[in-house]
Amino acid sequence: MQLSKPEYSGASSSIHNTVTTLHSYFRDMQSYYKAFKGKVLSELEEAENELQIKELKETLQDINKRINYFHVLNNSISTVDVVLHTEAMIQEFIPKEKK
């Protein structure tokens, strides 16, 4: 039985760059939704129409859900980012032709 080690086949980016990019993206998305939440809360304070208040509250629920999802993704990818940048993992992902 021949045993071959799997190789990362990401487009033109290393696994390290991909993870670092995703880490930044998830952090930025979490920040975006936090700012968006502030905007919606401001609109809610000024709203007088019951329908508008209901819609804004529903929007807030959706925003909170997204903030929580991106928080989990950001924390998870942060751990992956740290581990991938350890010396052992850097060595693990050096392409065969460069070893």
Coordinates of C-alpha atoms in Angstrom, one line a residue:
M1 CA 0.0 0.0 0.0
Q2 CA 1.4 3.4 -1.0
L3 CA 0.8 6.2 1.4
S4 CA 0.9 9.7 0.0
K5 CA 0.8 12.8 2.1
P6 CA -2.0 15.2 1.1
E7 CA -1.0 18.5 -0.4
Y8 CA -2.7 21.8 -0.1
S9 CA -4.1 22.8 -3.5
G10 CA -5.3 26.3 -2.9
A11 CA -5.4 28.5 -6.0
S12 CA -2.3 30.6 -5.9
S13 CA -2.0 31.3 -2.2
S14 CA -0.2 29.4 0.5
I15 CA -2.3 27.9 3.3
H16 CA -0.7 30.4 5.7
N17 CA -1.8 33.4 3.5
T18 CA -5.2 31.9 3.1
V19 CA -5.7 31.5 6.8
T20 CA -4.3 35.0 7.6
T21 CA -6.6 36.5 5.0
L22 CA -9.6 34.7 6.4
H23 CA -8.7 35.8 9.9
S24 CA -8.6 39.5 8.8
Y25 CA -11.9 39.1 6.9
F26 CA -13.8 37.5 9.8
R27 CA -12.5 40.2 12.2
D28 CA -13.5 42.9 9.7
M29 CA -16.9 41.4 9.2
Q30 CA -17.5 41.3 13.0
S31 CA -16.5 45.0 13.2
Y32 CA -18.8 45.8 10.3
Y33 CA -21.8 44.2 12.0
K34 CA -21.0 45.9 15.3
A35 CA -21.0 49.3 13.5
F36 CA -24.2 48.4 11.6
K37 CA -25.8 47.4 14.9
G38 CA -25.0 50.9 16.3
K39 CA -26.6 52.5 13.2
V40 CA -29.8 50.4 13.6
L41 CA -29.9 51.1 17.4
S42 CA -29.8 54.9 16.6
E43 CA -32.6 54.4 14.0
L44 CA -34.6 52.5 16.6
E45 CA -34.3 55.3 19.2
E46 CA -35.8 57.7 16.7
A47 CA -38.4 55.4 15.3
E48 CA -42.1 56.2 16.0
N49 CA -43.9 53.9 13.7
E50 CA -44.7 50.5 15.2
L51 CA -44.1 48.7 11.9
Q52 CA -40.7 50.4 11.6
I53 CA -39.8 49.5 15.2
K54 CA -40.8 45.9 14.6
E55 CA -38.6 45.7 11.4
L56 CA -35.6 47.3 13.2
K57 CA -35.9 44.8 16.1
E58 CA -35.9 42.0 13.6
T59 CA -32.9 43.5 11.9
L60 CA -31.1 43.7 15.2
Q61 CA -31.8 40.0 15.9
D62 CA -30.3 39.1 12.6
I63 CA -27.3 41.4 13.2
N64 CA -26.7 39.9 16.6
K65 CA -26.8 36.4 15.1
R66 CA -24.2 37.4 12.5
I67 CA -22.0 39.1 15.1
N68 CA -22.0 35.8 17.1
Y69 CA -21.2 33.7 14.0
F70 CA -18.3 36.0 13.0
H71 CA -17.1 36.0 16.6
V72 CA -16.9 32.2 16.5
L73 CA -15.3 32.2 13.1
N74 CA -12.8 34.8 14.1
N75 CA -11.8 33.0 17.3
S76 CA -11.5 29.7 15.5
I77 CA -9.4 31.0 12.6
S78 CA -7.2 32.9 15.1
T79 CA -6.3 29.7 16.7
V80 CA -5.6 28.1 13.3
D81 CA -3.5 31.1 12.4
V82 CA -1.4 30.9 15.5
V83 CA -0.8 27.1 15.1
L84 CA 0.1 27.4 11.4
H85 CA 2.7 30.0 12.2
T86 CA 4.6 27.8 14.6
E87 CA 8.0 26.5 13.4
A88 CA 6.8 22.9 13.2
M89 CA 3.8 23.8 11.0
I90 CA 5.8 26.2 8.8
Q91 CA 8.1 23.2 8.1
E92 CA 5.2 20.9 7.5
F93 CA 3.8 23.1 4.7
I94 CA 7.1 23.8 2.8
P95 CA 6.5 22.4 -0.7
K96 CA 8.5 19.3 -1.5
E97 CA 10.5 21.1 -4.2
K98 CA 11.8 23.6 -1.7
K99 CA 13.0 21.1 0.9

